[in-house]
Short mmCIF file of C-alpha atoms in Angstrom, two decimals:
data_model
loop_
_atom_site.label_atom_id
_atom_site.label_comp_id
_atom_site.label_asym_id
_atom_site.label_seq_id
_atom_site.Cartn_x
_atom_site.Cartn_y
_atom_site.Cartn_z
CA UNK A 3 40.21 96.67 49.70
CA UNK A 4 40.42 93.38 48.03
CA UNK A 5 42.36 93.32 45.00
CA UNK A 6 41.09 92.11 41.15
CA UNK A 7 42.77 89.77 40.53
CA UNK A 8 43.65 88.75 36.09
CA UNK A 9 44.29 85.57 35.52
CA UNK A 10 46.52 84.96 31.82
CA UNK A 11 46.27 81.08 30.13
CA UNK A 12 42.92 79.30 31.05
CA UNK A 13 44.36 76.03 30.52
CA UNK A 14 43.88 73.39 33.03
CA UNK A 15 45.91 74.60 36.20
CA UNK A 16 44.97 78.35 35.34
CA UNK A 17 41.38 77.52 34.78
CA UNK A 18 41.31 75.73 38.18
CA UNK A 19 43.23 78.94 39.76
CA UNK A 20 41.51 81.12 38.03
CA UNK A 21 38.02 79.43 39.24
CA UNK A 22 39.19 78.73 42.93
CA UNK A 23 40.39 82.30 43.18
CA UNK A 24 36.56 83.29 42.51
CA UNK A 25 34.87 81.02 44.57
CA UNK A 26 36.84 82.23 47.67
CA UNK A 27 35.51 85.73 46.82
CA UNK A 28 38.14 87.71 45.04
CA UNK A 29 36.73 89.07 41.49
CA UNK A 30 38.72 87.55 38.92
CA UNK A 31 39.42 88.65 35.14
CA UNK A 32 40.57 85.75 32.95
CA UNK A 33 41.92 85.82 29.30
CA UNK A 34 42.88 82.86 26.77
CA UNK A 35 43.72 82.76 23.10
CA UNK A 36 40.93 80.35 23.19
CA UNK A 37 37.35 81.77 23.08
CA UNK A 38 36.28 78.36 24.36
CA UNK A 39 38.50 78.57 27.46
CA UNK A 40 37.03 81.76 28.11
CA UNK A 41 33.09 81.23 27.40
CA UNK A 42 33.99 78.30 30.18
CA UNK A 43 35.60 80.29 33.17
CA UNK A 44 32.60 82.52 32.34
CA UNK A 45 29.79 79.77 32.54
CA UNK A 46 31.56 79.39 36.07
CA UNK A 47 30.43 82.55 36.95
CA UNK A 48 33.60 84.72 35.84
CA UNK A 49 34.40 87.67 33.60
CA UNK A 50 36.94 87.50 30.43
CA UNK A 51 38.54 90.11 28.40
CA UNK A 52 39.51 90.81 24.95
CA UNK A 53 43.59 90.99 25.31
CA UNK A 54 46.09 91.23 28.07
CA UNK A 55 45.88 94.77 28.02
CA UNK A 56 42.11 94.53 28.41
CA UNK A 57 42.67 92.64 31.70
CA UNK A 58 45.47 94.53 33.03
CA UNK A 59 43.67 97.98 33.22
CA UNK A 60 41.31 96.20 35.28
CA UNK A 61 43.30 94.09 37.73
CA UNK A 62 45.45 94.80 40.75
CA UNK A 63 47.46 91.75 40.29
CA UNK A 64 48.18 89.69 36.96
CA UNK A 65 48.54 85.74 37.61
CA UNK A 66 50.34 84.46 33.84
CA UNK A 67 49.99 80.71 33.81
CA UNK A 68 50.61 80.44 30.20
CA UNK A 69 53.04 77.32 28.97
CA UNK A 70 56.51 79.12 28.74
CA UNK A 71 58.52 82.10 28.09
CA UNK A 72 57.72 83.14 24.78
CA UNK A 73 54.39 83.63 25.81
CA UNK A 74 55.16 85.36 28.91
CA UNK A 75 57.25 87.72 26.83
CA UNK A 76 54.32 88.04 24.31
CA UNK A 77 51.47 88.63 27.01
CA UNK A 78 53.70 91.25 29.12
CA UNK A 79 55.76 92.98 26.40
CA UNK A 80 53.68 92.18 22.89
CA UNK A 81 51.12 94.02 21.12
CA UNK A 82 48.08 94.65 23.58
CA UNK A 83 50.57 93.03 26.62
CA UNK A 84 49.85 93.86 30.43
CA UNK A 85 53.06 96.49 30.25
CA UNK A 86 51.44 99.40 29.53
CA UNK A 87 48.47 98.82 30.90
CA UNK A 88 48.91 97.39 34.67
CA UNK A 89 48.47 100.18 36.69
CA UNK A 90 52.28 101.43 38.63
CA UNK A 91 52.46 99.46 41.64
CA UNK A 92 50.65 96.39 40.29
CA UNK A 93 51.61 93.27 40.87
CA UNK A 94 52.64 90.69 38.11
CA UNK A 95 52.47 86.57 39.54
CA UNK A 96 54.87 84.76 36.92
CA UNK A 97 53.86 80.94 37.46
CA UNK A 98 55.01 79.46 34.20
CA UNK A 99 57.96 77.47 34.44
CA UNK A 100 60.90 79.25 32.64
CA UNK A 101 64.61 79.53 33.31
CA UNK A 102 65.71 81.49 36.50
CA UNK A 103 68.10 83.64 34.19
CA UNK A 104 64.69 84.53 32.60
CA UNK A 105 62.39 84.85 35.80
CA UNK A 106 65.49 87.67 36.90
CA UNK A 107 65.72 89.54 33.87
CA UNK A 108 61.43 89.82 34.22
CA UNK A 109 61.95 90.86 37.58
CA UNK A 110 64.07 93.38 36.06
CA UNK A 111 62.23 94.70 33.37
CA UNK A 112 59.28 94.98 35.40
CA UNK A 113 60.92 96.77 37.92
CA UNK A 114 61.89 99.25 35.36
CA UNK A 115 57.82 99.59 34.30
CA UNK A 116 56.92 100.30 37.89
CA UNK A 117 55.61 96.85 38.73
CA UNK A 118 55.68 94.63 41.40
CA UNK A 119 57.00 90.56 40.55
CA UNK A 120 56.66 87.56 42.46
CA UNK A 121 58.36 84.24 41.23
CA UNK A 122 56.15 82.07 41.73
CA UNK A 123 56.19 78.78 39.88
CA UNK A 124 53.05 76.33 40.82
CA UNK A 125 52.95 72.46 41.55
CA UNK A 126 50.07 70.33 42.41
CA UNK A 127 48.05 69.31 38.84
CA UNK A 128 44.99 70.57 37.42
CA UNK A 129 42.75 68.77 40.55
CA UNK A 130 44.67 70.91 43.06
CA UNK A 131 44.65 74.21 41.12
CA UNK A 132 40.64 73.92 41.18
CA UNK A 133 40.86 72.88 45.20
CA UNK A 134 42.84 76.25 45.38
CA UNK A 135 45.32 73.45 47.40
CA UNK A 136 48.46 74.11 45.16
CA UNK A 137 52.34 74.65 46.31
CA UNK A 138 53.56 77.98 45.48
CA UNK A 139 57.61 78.49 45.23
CA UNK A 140 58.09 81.84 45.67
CA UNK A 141 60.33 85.09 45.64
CA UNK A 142 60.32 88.15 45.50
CA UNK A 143 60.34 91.42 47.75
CA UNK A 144 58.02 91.73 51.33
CA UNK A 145 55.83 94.28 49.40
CA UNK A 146 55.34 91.49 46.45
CA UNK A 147 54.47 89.06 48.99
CA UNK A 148 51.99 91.13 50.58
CA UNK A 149 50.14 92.53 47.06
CA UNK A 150 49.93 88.59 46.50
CA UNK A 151 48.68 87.72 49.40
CA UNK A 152 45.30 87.34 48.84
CA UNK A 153 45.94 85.55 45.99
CA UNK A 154 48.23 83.21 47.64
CA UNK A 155 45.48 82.78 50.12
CA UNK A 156 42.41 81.43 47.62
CA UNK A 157 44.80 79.36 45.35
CA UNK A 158 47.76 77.35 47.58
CA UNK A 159 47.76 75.25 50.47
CA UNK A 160 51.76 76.34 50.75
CA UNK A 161 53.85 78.97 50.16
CA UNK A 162 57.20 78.61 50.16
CA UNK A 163 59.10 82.19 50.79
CA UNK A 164 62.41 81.14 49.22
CA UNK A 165 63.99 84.57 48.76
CA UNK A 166 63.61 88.01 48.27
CA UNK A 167 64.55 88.42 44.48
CA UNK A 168 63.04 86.74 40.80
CA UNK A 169 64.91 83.65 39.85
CA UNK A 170 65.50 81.56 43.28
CA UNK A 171 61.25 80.37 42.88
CA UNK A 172 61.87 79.21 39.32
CA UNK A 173 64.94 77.44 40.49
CA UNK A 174 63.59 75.73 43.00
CA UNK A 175 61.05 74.80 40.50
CA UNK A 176 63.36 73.34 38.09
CA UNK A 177 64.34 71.15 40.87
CA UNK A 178 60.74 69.87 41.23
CA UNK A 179 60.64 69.37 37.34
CA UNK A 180 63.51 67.28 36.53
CA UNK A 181 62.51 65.01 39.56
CA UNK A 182 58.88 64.58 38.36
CA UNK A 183 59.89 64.14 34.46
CA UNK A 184 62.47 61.43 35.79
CA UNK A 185 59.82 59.89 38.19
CA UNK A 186 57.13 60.08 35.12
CA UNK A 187 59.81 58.59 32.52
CA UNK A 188 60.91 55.77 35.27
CA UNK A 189 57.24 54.76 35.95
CA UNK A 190 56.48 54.12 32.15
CA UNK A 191 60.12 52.20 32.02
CA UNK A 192 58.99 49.97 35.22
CA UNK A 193 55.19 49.31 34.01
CA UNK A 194 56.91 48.67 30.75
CA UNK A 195 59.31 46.03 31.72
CA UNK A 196 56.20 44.53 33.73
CA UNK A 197 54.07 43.90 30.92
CA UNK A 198 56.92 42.96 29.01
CA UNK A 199 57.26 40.13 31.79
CA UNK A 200 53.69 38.95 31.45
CA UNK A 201 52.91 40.83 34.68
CA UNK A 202 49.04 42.20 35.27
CA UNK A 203 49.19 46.13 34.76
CA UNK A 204 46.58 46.41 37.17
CA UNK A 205 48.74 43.70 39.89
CA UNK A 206 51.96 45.75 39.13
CA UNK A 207 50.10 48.98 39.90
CA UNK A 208 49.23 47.52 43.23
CA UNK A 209 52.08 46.13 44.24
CA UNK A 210 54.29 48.93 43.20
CA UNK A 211 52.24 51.68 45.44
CA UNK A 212 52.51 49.92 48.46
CA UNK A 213 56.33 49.05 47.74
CA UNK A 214 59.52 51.11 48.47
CA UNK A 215 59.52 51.68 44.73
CA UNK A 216 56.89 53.83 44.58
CA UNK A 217 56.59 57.75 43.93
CA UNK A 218 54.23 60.34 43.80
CA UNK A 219 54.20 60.36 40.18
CA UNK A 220 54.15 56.38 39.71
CA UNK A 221 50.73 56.37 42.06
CA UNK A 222 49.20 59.64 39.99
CA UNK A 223 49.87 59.08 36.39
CA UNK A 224 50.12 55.08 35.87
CA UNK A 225 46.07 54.65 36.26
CA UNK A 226 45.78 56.72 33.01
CA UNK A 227 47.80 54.07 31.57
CA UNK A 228 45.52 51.26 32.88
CA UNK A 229 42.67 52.93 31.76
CA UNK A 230 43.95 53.63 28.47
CA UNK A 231 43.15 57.16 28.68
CA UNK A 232 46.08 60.10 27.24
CA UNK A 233 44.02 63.15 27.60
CA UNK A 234 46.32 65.64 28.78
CA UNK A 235 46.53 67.00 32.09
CA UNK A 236 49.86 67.73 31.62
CA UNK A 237 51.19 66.79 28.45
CA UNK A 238 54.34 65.06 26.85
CA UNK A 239 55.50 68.58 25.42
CA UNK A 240 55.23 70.01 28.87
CA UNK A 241 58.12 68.20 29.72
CA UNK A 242 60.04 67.66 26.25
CA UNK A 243 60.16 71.99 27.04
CA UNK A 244 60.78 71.42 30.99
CA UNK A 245 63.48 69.24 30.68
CA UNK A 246 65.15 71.15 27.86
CA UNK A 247 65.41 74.32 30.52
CA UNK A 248 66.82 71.80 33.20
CA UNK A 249 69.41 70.36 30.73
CA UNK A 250 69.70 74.21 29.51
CA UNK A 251 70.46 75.73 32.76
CA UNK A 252 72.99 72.62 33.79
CA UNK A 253 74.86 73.65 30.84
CA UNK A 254 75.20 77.22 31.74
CA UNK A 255 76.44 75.74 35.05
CA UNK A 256 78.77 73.03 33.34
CA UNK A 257 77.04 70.67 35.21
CA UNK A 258 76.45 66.80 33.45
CA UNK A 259 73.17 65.65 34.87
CA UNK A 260 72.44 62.38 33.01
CA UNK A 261 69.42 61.10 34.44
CA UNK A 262 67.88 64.02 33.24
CA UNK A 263 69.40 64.07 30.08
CA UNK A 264 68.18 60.54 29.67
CA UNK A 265 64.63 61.47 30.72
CA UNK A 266 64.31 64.16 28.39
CA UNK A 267 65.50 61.78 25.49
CA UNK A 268 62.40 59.38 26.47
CA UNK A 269 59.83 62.32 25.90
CA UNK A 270 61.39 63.57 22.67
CA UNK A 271 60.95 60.21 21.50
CA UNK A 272 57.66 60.17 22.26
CA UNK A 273 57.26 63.67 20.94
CA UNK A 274 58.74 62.40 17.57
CA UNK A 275 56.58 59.68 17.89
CA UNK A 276 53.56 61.99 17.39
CA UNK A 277 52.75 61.80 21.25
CA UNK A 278 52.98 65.22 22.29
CA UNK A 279 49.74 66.86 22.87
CA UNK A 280 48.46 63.71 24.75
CA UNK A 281 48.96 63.24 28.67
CA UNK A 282 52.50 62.95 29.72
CA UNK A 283 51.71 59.36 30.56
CA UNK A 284 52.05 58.63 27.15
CA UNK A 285 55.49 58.19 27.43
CA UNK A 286 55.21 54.49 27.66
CA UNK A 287 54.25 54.15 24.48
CA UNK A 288 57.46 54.97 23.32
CA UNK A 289 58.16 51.50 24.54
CA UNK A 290 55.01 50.17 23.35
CA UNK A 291 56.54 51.10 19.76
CA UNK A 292 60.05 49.70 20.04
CA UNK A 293 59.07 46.21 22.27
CA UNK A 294 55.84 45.80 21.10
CA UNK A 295 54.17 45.50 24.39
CA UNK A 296 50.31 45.71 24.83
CA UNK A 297 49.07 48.93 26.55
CA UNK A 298 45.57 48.79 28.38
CA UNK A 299 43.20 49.86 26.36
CA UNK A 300 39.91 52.62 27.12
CA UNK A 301 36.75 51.68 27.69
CA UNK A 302 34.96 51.45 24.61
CA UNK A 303 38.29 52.39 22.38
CA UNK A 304 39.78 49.96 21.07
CA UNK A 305 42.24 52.12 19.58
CA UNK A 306 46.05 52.96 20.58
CA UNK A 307 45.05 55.30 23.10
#
């Protein structure tokens, strides 16, 4: 029988998951704090409910793609949460990016409610969560992986099977996290320096992506600083909170990681700066406040961006 599948925080990646999951078949539940969000995903042809709870009782598995671990404690354990209501045996999909000490102890509690949990931290932007194309980093227990698999199936183009307990996904996640918040950080340093230099943004951009010096990130998020345009996909407070669990989790391991560190100080600036609802791109304007550089401006904005 295929499962229903609840999808928890219709932002952009769990809109996209939550709408790819439907259009390869599976009927999917979705719920948001935001009536908006859900009148959407229901003009796409899905069905919403009132809380949680609501969607739990009827879902087989529960994806949570909300922003961090207060609100996965709040949507599983809170007033009207998916505890309680998730049938024994059910199958909870934790895809927010939180701590591994935190992804165990879920593991943990849920255990000790009669659910099923697979760690599963996601990676691949909004554009691949509506392909259903995204990377998965997973653990969790052979009967976790199989309740999920259908899920899996509609929403990632891999699945990594890191290990058979909660925790080991979200640490290999934290992994992906510092390296993308240093590679988003460094790109706004580099195009930066080059308009500091009098260089093109647009020649830079070019030159840079098919140069050693270029990275995934540099290639994906520097034309939203070309075209002037800081409406987040992924926004500067995703990472002021990711990078904050990276330097959080080197401290409980003693370990100095510096390039981190120094990332995370770049998007707290820009957080301070009043940046950090808008894309994490924005980061550059930290610069554009201390060396008074000239960002590119959107079309028919002539504002700051």
């Amino acid at each position: 029988m295929t499962p229903r599948v609840g999808v928890i925080g219709l932002g952009a990646m769990g809109m996209g998951t939550a709408t790819a999951l439907l259009e390869r078949g599976l009927t999917v539940t979705g719920f948001d704090i935001s009536p908006q969000a859900c009148a959407s995903f229901e003009a796409h042809g899905g069905q919403s409910a009132s809380s949680p709870a609501a969607l739990a009782a009827q879902s087989d598995i529960v994806l949570l793609v909300v922003v961090n671990a207060d609100q996965v404690e709040q949507v599983l354990f809170g007033d009207q949460g998916v505890v309680g209501s998730l049938e024994r045996g059910g199958l909870v999909m934790q895809c927010a990016t939180v701590a591994p000490s935190v992804a165990r102890r879920l593991g943990e509690r849920l255990a000790d409610a009669g659910l099923e949990m697979l760690d599963a931290p996601i990676s691949g932007g909004a554009t691949k969560a509506r392909t259903g194309q995204l990377s998965v980093m997973a653990s969790g227990s052979s009967l976790a992986f199989d309740k999920a698999a259908p899920a899996l199936d509609a929403m990632a183009a891999t699945v990594y099977r890191l290990g058979s307990e909660p925790g080991t996904g979200s640490s290999m996640k934290l992994v992906n996290q510092l390296l993308a918040g240093v590679h988003i950080a460094s790109a706004a340093e580099a195009m930066a320096l080059g308009i500091r230099m009098g260089l093109d943004p647009d020649t830079v951009y070019e030159v840079i992506t098919h140069s050693a010096g270029n990275s995934w990130m540099f290639e994906n998020r520097v034309p939203h600083i070309l075209k002037g345009d800081y409406t987040p996909l992924s926004a500067v407070d995703i990472f002021v909170k990711d990078l904050n669990i990276v330097h959080e989790t080197g401290r409980e391991l003693a370990m100095s990681m510096p390039v981190a560190s120094s990332a995370l100080q770049q998007f707290t600036a820009a957080k301070g700066a009043g940046f950090g609802r808008e894309d994490d791109a924005a980061v550059i304007k930290v610069y554009q406040r201390l060396s008074g550089i000239t960002l590119p401006e959107a079309a028919n904005d002539p504002g700051e961006g």
